[in-house]
XYZ file of C-alpha atoms in Angstrom:
677
model
C 0.022 0.380 -0.088
C 1.505 3.306 -0.879
C -0.333 5.520 1.835
C -3.621 7.524 2.479
C -5.152 10.354 0.545
C -4.387 12.712 3.587
C -0.481 11.560 3.146
C -0.607 12.394 -0.539
C -2.204 15.605 0.121
C 0.433 16.285 2.164
C 2.822 15.177 -0.282
C 1.581 17.417 -2.990
C 1.750 20.500 -0.241
C 5.598 19.425 -0.128
C 6.038 18.715 -3.830
C 4.922 22.108 -4.521
C 6.668 24.063 -1.761
C 10.357 25.377 -1.724
C 11.354 22.759 1.203
C 13.295 19.900 -0.372
C 12.226 16.532 0.281
C 14.086 14.002 2.068
C 13.300 10.249 1.991
C 12.484 9.333 5.619
C 11.953 5.697 6.761
C 7.940 5.260 7.045
C 6.072 3.472 10.553
C 4.505 0.665 9.764
C 1.072 1.770 9.723
C -1.840 2.519 7.356
C -2.693 6.032 8.563
C 0.962 7.605 8.771
C 3.366 10.525 8.766
C 3.988 12.301 5.390
C 6.729 9.765 3.399
C 9.051 13.138 3.034
C 10.224 15.150 6.116
C 11.677 18.750 5.665
C 15.061 17.957 7.512
C 18.250 16.027 6.424
C 18.282 12.555 8.370
C 20.844 9.789 8.391
C 20.922 7.405 5.498
C 20.372 4.451 7.600
C 18.548 5.289 11.249
C 18.221 2.658 13.389
C 14.956 0.653 13.388
C 12.138 1.795 16.029
C 11.051 0.387 19.486
C 8.711 -2.619 19.834
C 6.333 0.083 21.480
C 6.387 2.290 18.771
C 5.196 -0.435 16.094
C 2.575 -1.679 18.678
C 1.050 2.128 18.672
C 0.721 1.788 15.050
C -0.617 -2.031 14.841
C -3.942 -1.720 13.368
C -4.209 -5.464 13.673
C -3.124 -5.360 17.503
C -6.251 -5.688 19.940
C -6.955 -4.636 23.335
C -10.169 -4.797 25.397
C -8.611 -3.894 28.663
C -11.572 -2.079 30.904
C -10.940 -1.468 34.533
C -14.770 -1.381 35.009
C -14.300 1.552 37.164
C -17.237 4.326 37.407
C -16.088 7.637 36.552
C -15.852 9.550 39.671
C -13.179 6.766 40.838
C -11.290 7.326 37.773
C -10.545 11.036 38.375
C -10.058 10.265 41.809
C -7.141 7.744 40.824
C -5.665 10.036 38.852
C -5.691 13.040 41.198
C -4.230 10.507 43.923
C -1.336 9.137 41.311
C -0.301 12.395 40.693
C 0.164 13.782 44.235
C 1.637 10.592 45.392
C 4.678 10.463 42.591
C 7.374 12.699 41.172
C 5.384 13.355 38.258
C 6.389 17.322 37.835
C 9.824 16.015 37.484
C 9.102 13.498 34.747
C 6.461 15.746 33.097
C 9.171 18.391 32.694
C 11.434 16.022 31.306
C 8.972 14.840 28.938
C 8.468 18.833 27.727
C 11.930 18.955 27.285
C 12.603 15.933 25.046
C 9.735 17.244 23.025
C 11.835 20.708 22.605
C 14.682 19.219 21.510
C 12.769 16.804 18.896
C 11.675 20.293 17.728
C 14.915 21.919 17.663
C 15.930 19.327 15.454
C 13.221 19.137 12.891
C 11.275 16.104 14.171
C 8.005 18.018 15.330
C 6.053 14.812 13.255
C 7.858 12.114 15.466
C 6.684 13.813 18.940
C 3.423 11.996 19.480
C 5.082 8.585 18.955
C 8.119 9.435 20.960
C 6.750 10.787 23.894
C 2.960 8.598 24.435
C 4.515 5.870 26.301
C 6.301 8.123 28.793
C 2.953 10.090 29.205
C 1.462 7.350 30.168
C 3.571 6.125 32.644
C 3.651 9.412 34.332
C 0.217 10.678 34.082
C -2.050 7.504 33.814
C -0.173 4.779 35.501
C 0.476 3.052 32.284
C -3.198 1.878 32.043
C -3.121 2.884 28.643
C -0.197 0.466 27.500
C -1.322 -1.326 24.130
C -4.550 -0.155 24.290
C -4.704 2.767 22.054
C -3.865 3.303 18.392
C -2.301 6.304 17.683
C -2.281 7.662 13.871
C -1.766 10.987 12.047
C -4.438 12.415 9.638
C -5.442 15.724 7.974
C -9.012 16.565 9.880
C -9.506 19.890 8.381
C -8.959 23.243 10.402
C -10.863 23.526 13.444
C -9.427 20.625 15.823
C -6.036 19.330 17.265
C -7.339 15.682 16.605
C -9.754 13.169 17.923
C -10.567 10.417 20.014
C -12.509 7.347 18.712
C -14.211 4.287 21.139
C -13.247 1.025 20.666
C -13.580 0.204 17.132
C -15.385 2.949 15.702
C -12.266 4.890 14.079
C -11.705 5.968 10.629
C -10.436 2.390 10.122
C -13.161 0.186 11.505
C -10.552 -2.834 11.320
C -8.947 -1.176 14.216
C -10.508 -2.450 17.271
C -8.630 -0.715 19.795
C -9.205 2.925 21.044
C -8.186 5.281 18.439
C -6.267 8.792 18.615
C -5.816 10.603 15.397
C -4.021 13.936 15.515
C -4.548 16.569 12.939
C -1.705 16.827 10.920
C -2.018 20.530 10.607
C -0.994 20.806 14.525
C 2.307 18.824 13.553
C 2.624 21.308 10.570
C 2.183 24.882 11.883
C 1.912 23.968 15.964
C 5.335 23.944 18.108
C 6.288 21.175 20.472
C 4.000 22.432 23.529
C 1.029 22.589 21.594
C 1.586 18.801 20.315
C 2.334 17.901 23.892
C -0.790 19.424 25.338
C -2.805 18.073 22.135
C -1.589 14.676 22.603
C -2.388 14.909 26.765
C -6.181 16.089 25.829
C -6.873 13.158 23.838
C -4.926 10.687 26.145
C -7.511 11.982 29.195
C -10.353 10.943 26.764
C -8.552 7.573 26.215
C -7.945 7.101 29.884
C -11.869 7.315 30.425
C -12.587 4.445 27.834
C -9.912 2.263 29.533
C -11.164 2.888 33.196
C -14.632 3.015 32.590
C -15.126 0.867 29.562
C -15.951 1.638 25.603
C -18.597 4.479 24.730
C -22.008 2.847 23.427
C -25.000 5.111 21.801
C -26.954 5.475 24.970
C -24.305 6.368 27.153
C -22.928 10.045 25.685
C -23.810 11.941 28.757
C -21.497 9.781 30.966
C -18.377 12.319 30.240
C -15.890 9.633 28.660
C -15.425 11.457 25.390
C -17.004 14.679 26.661
C -15.777 17.980 28.495
C -17.402 18.325 31.496
C -16.410 18.270 35.056
C -14.636 14.793 35.227
C -12.396 15.806 32.096
C -11.827 19.571 33.348
C -10.617 18.092 37.404
C -7.887 15.984 35.268
C -6.851 18.622 32.720
C -6.637 21.330 35.627
C -4.916 18.771 37.666
C -1.911 18.273 34.918
C -2.237 21.738 33.983
C -1.305 22.739 37.650
C 1.306 20.248 37.299
C 2.864 21.201 34.788
C 3.474 24.956 36.498
C 5.451 23.363 39.180
C 8.543 24.065 37.867
C 8.054 27.286 36.450
C 6.206 27.377 32.907
C 2.757 26.646 32.846
C 1.249 24.193 29.978
C -1.049 26.887 28.871
C -1.762 25.388 25.555
C -3.451 22.303 27.356
C -7.083 23.474 26.727
C -10.594 22.298 26.598
C -10.581 22.175 22.763
C -8.601 23.656 20.038
C -8.582 25.503 17.218
C -6.429 24.457 14.342
C -2.674 25.794 14.720
C -2.387 27.453 11.189
C 0.393 30.502 11.444
C -2.822 33.196 11.446
C -4.424 31.367 14.386
C -1.692 30.739 16.500
C -1.916 31.505 19.678
C -0.653 30.532 23.366
C -3.834 31.825 24.965
C -5.316 29.883 28.095
C -9.060 28.116 27.644
C -11.876 29.981 28.020
C -12.847 31.838 31.724
C -16.628 29.906 31.204
C -14.667 26.621 31.084
C -12.369 26.957 34.135
C -15.560 28.210 36.182
C -17.146 24.988 34.911
C -14.277 22.462 35.361
C -14.081 24.031 39.072
C -17.761 24.609 40.330
C -18.079 21.032 41.412
C -14.916 19.802 42.173
C -15.845 19.154 46.340
C -18.570 17.263 45.040
C -16.756 15.066 42.016
C -13.268 14.687 43.282
C -13.717 14.318 46.969
C -11.488 11.498 47.933
C -12.785 8.315 47.682
C -9.949 5.698 49.023
C -11.598 5.739 52.456
C -14.751 4.564 51.339
C -16.018 0.620 50.507
C -14.560 -0.858 47.296
C -17.911 -0.760 45.740
C -17.585 2.979 45.215
C -15.132 2.111 42.208
C -17.580 -0.114 40.776
C -19.216 0.740 37.386
C -22.298 -0.281 38.867
C -25.028 1.223 41.488
C -28.160 0.614 43.079
C -31.444 2.991 42.556
C -34.558 2.973 43.641
C -37.418 1.151 41.659
C -40.588 2.590 43.036
C -42.664 0.280 41.107
C -41.526 -2.594 42.952
C -40.331 -0.819 45.794
C -37.133 -2.639 46.008
C -33.262 -1.621 44.894
C -32.344 -2.446 41.493
C -28.562 -2.506 40.067
C -27.962 -0.561 37.113
C -24.720 0.501 35.108
C -23.537 3.931 36.206
C -23.446 4.835 32.641
C -27.108 4.541 31.625
C -28.040 6.670 34.765
C -27.518 10.550 35.287
C -23.858 11.876 35.791
C -22.737 12.132 38.996
C -22.775 16.283 38.834
C -26.743 15.678 38.671
C -26.980 12.895 41.214
C -25.865 11.984 44.901
C -25.743 8.713 46.620
C -26.588 7.095 50.007
C -24.193 4.342 51.133
C -26.346 1.838 52.842
C -24.274 -1.242 54.226
C -21.872 -0.940 51.537
C -24.611 -0.562 48.805
C -24.082 2.782 46.925
C -27.709 4.204 45.956
C -28.046 6.915 43.476
C -30.766 9.480 43.536
C -31.294 12.354 41.324
C -30.204 15.804 42.790
C -33.075 17.456 42.601
C -35.032 15.277 44.337
C -33.806 16.476 47.768
C -33.803 20.121 46.625
C -36.907 20.571 48.762
C -36.076 18.393 51.755
C -33.710 21.060 53.207
C -32.358 18.606 56.062
C -31.099 15.796 53.572
C -29.563 18.501 51.456
C -27.438 20.392 54.394
C -26.399 16.739 55.472
C -24.756 16.413 52.182
C -23.312 19.621 52.461
C -21.756 18.873 55.897
C -19.710 16.322 54.619
C -18.898 17.999 51.610
C -19.228 14.927 49.467
C -21.849 13.634 47.256
C -21.869 10.580 49.001
C -23.750 10.419 52.499
C -23.231 7.153 54.710
C -26.472 5.675 56.513
C -26.368 5.066 59.825
C -25.617 0.909 60.270
C -28.540 0.447 62.677
C -30.983 1.283 59.902
C -32.783 -1.970 58.402
C -33.793 -2.248 54.899
C -37.316 -2.269 56.216
C -36.617 1.310 57.018
C -34.261 2.691 54.344
C -36.714 1.591 51.516
C -39.721 3.650 52.748
C -37.130 6.206 53.222
C -36.037 5.921 49.375
C -39.873 6.077 48.515
C -40.370 9.222 50.627
C -37.430 10.748 48.680
C -38.791 10.150 45.224
C -42.826 10.237 46.119
C -43.127 12.479 49.352
C -45.015 9.511 50.976
C -44.351 5.840 51.671
C -46.322 2.742 52.026
C -48.599 1.801 53.257
C -51.385 4.054 52.426
C -53.463 5.592 55.739
C -56.437 5.581 53.837
C -58.309 2.342 54.830
C -57.139 2.545 58.628
C -58.953 6.078 58.615
C -61.977 4.167 56.610
C -62.082 1.474 59.745
C -61.847 3.906 62.360
C -64.660 6.110 60.641
C -66.576 2.829 60.679
C -66.218 2.754 64.745
C -67.171 6.273 64.558
C -63.775 7.631 65.683
C -62.082 10.676 64.891
C -58.277 10.401 63.369
C -57.079 13.217 65.641
C -54.079 12.091 68.180
C -52.378 8.622 68.678
C -54.771 5.475 68.017
C -56.833 3.457 70.255
C -55.801 -0.022 71.326
C -58.456 -2.748 69.697
C -57.739 -6.409 70.006
C -55.765 -8.397 67.817
C -56.483 -8.637 64.198
C -54.916 -11.436 61.730
C -53.414 -9.149 59.913
C -49.846 -8.865 59.738
C -49.367 -5.348 58.657
C -47.750 -2.668 61.316
C -47.522 0.255 59.923
C -47.748 2.082 63.230
C -44.632 0.296 64.066
C -42.879 1.181 60.652
C -43.627 4.727 61.301
C -42.208 4.379 64.648
C -39.047 2.707 63.503
C -39.027 5.734 60.458
C -39.180 8.471 63.038
C -36.377 6.850 64.945
C -34.109 6.802 61.584
C -35.138 10.078 60.595
C -34.263 11.652 63.998
C -30.828 9.797 64.340
C -30.017 11.265 60.651
C -31.342 14.642 61.488
C -34.107 14.435 58.633
C -36.707 16.645 60.048
C -39.013 16.286 56.838
C -38.949 12.677 57.535
C -39.686 12.718 60.887
C -42.359 14.820 60.713
C -44.120 12.843 58.057
C -43.658 10.022 60.075
C -45.495 11.632 63.031
C -48.136 12.831 61.076
C -49.129 9.353 59.849
C -48.676 8.164 63.400
C -51.733 10.862 64.295
C -53.919 9.708 61.535
C -54.924 5.983 62.365
C -57.574 6.306 64.691
C -57.192 3.172 66.187
C -54.471 0.192 65.893
C -54.827 -3.527 65.925
C -51.188 -4.046 66.501
C -49.415 -4.965 69.925
C -49.192 -1.814 71.818
C -46.028 -3.398 73.809
C -44.057 -4.013 70.707
C -44.580 -0.250 69.853
C -43.254 0.693 73.437
C -40.509 -1.149 73.294
C -39.329 0.266 69.833
C -39.601 3.563 70.610
C -37.759 3.351 74.020
C -35.113 0.541 72.655
C -31.097 1.824 72.761
C -30.556 5.348 72.696
C -32.414 8.167 74.396
C -35.938 8.558 72.338
C -36.297 11.486 70.132
C -38.172 14.284 72.118
C -41.285 14.269 70.111
C -41.913 10.380 70.166
C -41.471 10.777 73.624
C -44.460 13.106 74.018
C -46.513 11.228 71.379
C -46.019 8.278 73.773
C -47.349 10.445 76.748
C -50.290 11.258 74.417
C -50.923 7.730 73.238
C -51.190 6.483 76.952
C -53.713 9.011 78.025
C -55.788 9.095 74.891
C -59.579 7.764 75.541
C -61.937 8.677 72.693
C -65.622 9.090 72.764
C -67.316 6.726 69.935
C -70.061 7.577 68.274
C -72.350 4.969 65.982
C -74.746 7.132 64.095
C -78.249 5.281 63.695
C -77.683 3.348 66.966
C -77.048 6.085 69.617
C -74.636 4.512 71.005
C -72.460 6.269 73.409
C -69.414 4.505 75.044
C -66.491 6.396 76.708
C -63.771 3.678 76.395
C -60.525 3.582 79.034
C -57.090 5.186 78.067
C -54.786 2.957 76.551
C -52.710 3.341 79.780
C -55.577 1.016 81.860
C -55.768 -1.114 79.308
C -52.111 -1.926 79.294
C -52.394 -2.030 83.324
C -55.189 -4.599 83.557
C -54.346 -7.207 85.752
C -55.953 -10.035 83.383
C -55.349 -8.111 80.527
C -53.015 -9.409 77.288
C -50.506 -7.097 77.867
C -49.917 -6.166 81.863
C -46.779 -8.815 82.210
C -45.198 -7.576 78.858
C -46.017 -3.980 79.575
C -44.472 -4.341 83.414
C -41.129 -6.203 82.010
C -40.926 -3.344 79.278
C -40.771 -0.770 82.284
C -38.595 -2.324 84.039
C -36.118 -2.370 80.955
C -36.288 1.181 80.216
C -36.344 3.983 82.837
C -37.243 6.513 80.219
C -40.720 4.382 79.763
C -41.287 4.057 83.014
C -40.727 7.910 83.603
C -43.338 8.723 81.122
C -45.955 6.052 81.943
C -45.784 7.643 85.631
C -46.626 11.238 84.115
C -49.194 9.724 82.055
C -50.573 7.946 85.099
C -50.647 11.380 87.158
C -52.497 13.303 84.435
C -55.340 10.202 84.252
C -55.554 10.328 88.111
C -55.877 14.299 87.783
C -58.875 13.561 85.551
C -60.182 10.928 87.966
C -59.793 7.474 85.774
C -58.344 5.764 88.930
C -61.160 6.515 91.151
C -62.639 3.182 90.873
C -59.757 0.346 91.339
C -62.564 -2.319 90.086
C -62.134 -1.143 86.926
C -58.328 -2.415 86.740
C -59.537 -6.004 87.874
C -61.673 -6.567 84.965
C -61.236 -8.778 82.360
C -63.662 -7.058 80.013
C -61.484 -6.365 76.757
C -63.348 -2.953 76.111
C -63.571 -1.311 79.789
C -65.863 1.513 80.315
C -64.332 3.543 83.103
C -66.895 5.055 85.552
C -66.754 8.904 85.558
C -65.280 10.636 88.674
C -66.397 13.209 90.918
C -64.202 15.729 89.072
C -66.666 15.259 86.234
C -70.343 14.807 87.962
C -72.263 15.081 84.569
C -70.160 12.618 82.655
C -73.111 9.847 82.699
C -72.543 6.432 80.857
C -75.023 5.233 78.656
C -75.012 2.047 75.853
C -77.685 1.183 73.680
C -80.720 3.248 73.289
C -80.839 6.710 75.253
C -82.123 5.668 78.696
C -82.655 7.850 81.849
C -80.201 9.021 83.825
C -78.718 6.688 86.638
C -79.673 7.349 90.481
C -77.383 10.249 91.905
C -75.777 10.333 95.016
C -74.487 13.734 96.426
C -74.800 14.864 92.667
C -72.767 11.734 91.239
C -73.097 7.994 90.411
C -72.442 5.677 93.405
C -69.558 3.215 92.446
C -72.276 -0.018 93.047
C -74.835 1.761 90.920
C -72.152 2.559 88.076
C -70.729 -0.977 87.769
C -74.771 -2.616 87.711
C -75.362 -0.118 84.936
C -72.032 -1.130 83.510
C -73.149 -4.982 83.440
C -76.712 -4.442 82.130
C -75.617 -1.819 79.338
C -73.185 -4.487 77.803
C -75.656 -7.086 77.934
C -78.069 -4.423 76.213
C -75.578 -4.172 73.387
C -77.591 -6.138 70.652
C -76.613 -8.597 68.238
C -76.990 -6.296 65.419
C -74.736 -3.710 66.782
C -71.933 -6.825 67.084
C -72.401 -8.051 63.382
C -72.280 -4.303 62.233
C -68.518 -4.176 63.656
C -67.802 -7.529 62.035
C -69.290 -6.140 58.573
C -66.965 -3.428 58.855
C -64.054 -5.709 59.273
C -65.270 -7.770 56.455
C -65.414 -4.872 54.141
C -62.199 -3.612 54.993
C -60.410 -7.185 54.312
C -62.531 -7.162 50.955
C -61.447 -4.193 49.731
C -57.700 -4.589 50.603
C -58.275 -7.876 48.617
C -59.641 -5.958 45.673
C -56.706 -3.741 45.936
C -54.276 -6.543 45.695
C -55.796 -7.694 42.479
C -55.824 -4.679 40.903
C -52.153 -3.936 41.837
C -51.480 -7.420 40.472
C -53.304 -6.636 36.972
C -51.342 -3.493 36.797
C -48.066 -5.136 37.365
C -48.808 -7.585 34.991
C -49.800 -4.990 32.276
C -46.517 -3.238 33.037
C -44.873 -6.181 32.598
C -46.498 -7.029 29.006
C -45.639 -3.073 28.027
C -41.951 -3.924 28.999
C -41.838 -7.020 27.161
C -43.085 -5.069 24.170
C -40.967 -2.110 24.450
C -37.943 -4.742 24.733
C -39.308 -6.425 21.303
C -39.170 -3.111 19.574
C -35.895 -2.404 20.510
C -34.846 -5.428 19.521
C -35.943 -4.705 16.016
C -34.649 -1.296 16.080
C -31.115 -3.075 16.888
C -31.633 -5.185 14.152
C -32.334 -2.423 11.887
C -29.345 -0.246 13.079
C -27.111 -3.373 12.602
C -28.464 -3.968 8.818
C -27.639 -0.266 8.502
C -24.005 -0.314 9.534
C -23.503 -3.491 7.316
C -24.499 -1.244 4.412
C -22.893 1.306 5.372
C -19.587 -0.784 5.954
C -19.722 -2.481 2.630
C -20.199 1.136 0.949
C -16.863 2.517 2.911
C -15.271 -0.763 1.713
C -16.131 0.119 -2.151
C -14.735 3.465 -1.118
C -11.350 2.338 0.133
C -10.866 0.094 -2.962
C -11.602 3.174 -5.214
C -9.078 5.067 -2.958
C -6.608 2.734 -3.402
C -6.750 2.436 -6.780
C -6.214 6.051 -7.182
C -3.099 5.815 -4.625
C -1.906 3.362 -6.357
C -1.755 5.280 -9.772
C -0.597 8.593 -7.717
C 2.388 6.643 -6.046
C 3.436 5.161 -9.088
C 3.730 8.280 -11.120
C 5.761 9.819 -7.917
C 7.843 6.661 -7.873
C 8.826 7.431 -11.277
C 9.266 11.200 -10.674
C 11.723 10.940 -8.173
C 13.190 7.389 -9.140
C 12.862 6.139 -5.779
C 11.460 3.305 -3.769
C 9.889 3.288 -0.193
C 11.839 2.031 2.714
C 13.741 2.878 5.921
C 12.429 4.040 9.230
C 12.398 6.878 11.747
C 14.900 6.905 14.806
C 13.583 6.393 18.322
C 14.949 7.488 21.391
C 12.716 5.718 23.972
C 12.527 2.360 24.884
C 8.728 2.427 25.226
């Protein structure tokens, strides 16, 4: 092969210029330097090193993939530059490039310094992973970097860096060094984070965003250690023709853009768990209420996201999700990082509702069914719930709210805590074990003051129940009396819980004192009753608070302005007996309706889930069809390109035959190499 069209264009420029052409040896590459250099060289220089030949070998394959995420890739380079003698080595490389310029070997600089730059700046991660070529790319860029197999020559399966021949024609050594470093940064991201694919453009491997800017500025700062900064190292380049050549720094906007997120993007991550460097991260699937593992490149860039560290799992959340959650946002600001560690005491049963709250501003289960059940009993929803006999349901929403409130208090997430406390006052009634709830509140460290205040209200809460249509008026005893009943279900475990927690015992004593002041403890027989729903006798403090059950009756006999204890108990007994079977059946009907509604809700949820799965399958099939179409188009394009290359090859053969005849020479020779690779 006689060379590419670009080489021929360069040769023609040399032929019609005043520079006398001198034969030089050619590198073993089909995309290579021009064959004639404008300087005198030895007639038989030594062969190039194996490292240079590998840079130009189109058949060499390398699929190196460190499988790091882009944040870790940046952190690694920053740490590498800070802990090595990179400044001295970079100065030596720049001096070597200047010496090559003085010797008239500008075109050799990229090949002579590539491997040394890789070793000094990128810890050798680019070795054998990059194909380095030179071509005419027009007037606006210094070069270009292609992901694996997507370079000008699709037969080259490595990362391709193509340096613009205009840069070598009109630039100086510092410009060539800067352009090469610029494209080596892109190549490093492709090695560290894996090949770029179509739906991963925003990830930053081939862009000039925060991550690229951080490494570029770090190298620029490193170059200034010994005096002269490498100002030619920029975010982007114009062609270095004589009339455009300038040693100016990149635009102020780019400097601001690269540094504005530095604390978030490049916070040292070496003290974090090893999974921080992974290319995969968890996200919250709100449809299934679970964590799902996804590739980072398919998600938001780190500049637009934050991550919670939960049991060594990194869970990514869109930054704007926490914009209105002031306390959560301030927690990230306190640690000056985009990573926030969740307290190790938090369980997944608490962490998932937290993620759901961040995404949806609420979490499951919905309190509406509980409110409906409370309304069925004629009870309001204001304040803590009333203890009711156990249910067959295994749901424990109140316990989940307690755990969520403790978690929010521990993490100082006030928005989460206030929402959970609001739910705890919205149920009206609860079938959950009250002792388990109290143990959860007072277990471990000192409870949140608002949780303690809620507990005292829970213990003294005693509502008035009204069932419309039956004129049934019942005053239930407070929750504390239900817990203290000697023959009740909870007494023994309740006393054990108080023995285990002095804080609980203190709050119980305060609640008991409040109830005594209201007269609830005046009738001690009430504490020994086995009736599950005791109705406490009114105290002398409230002489007009009468007790009636069933249809409206005449007021009971009074003694000194209030009901006697004996008459109160007798009235209680007769009233309980008068509670009709219809009343009981109505209450049971409410429970049956609630269970039926839950069953229907589950069926609707399952139907929606199946519908979504079918839609997902349809979209996947559609995507497969599109992939097949794209593959077919690529094959057709490849065929067209192959035919075009054949036509170019014929043209090159004819042109080079003419040139060989004109000069009377044959190709051959090599260019001297001064490095060992």
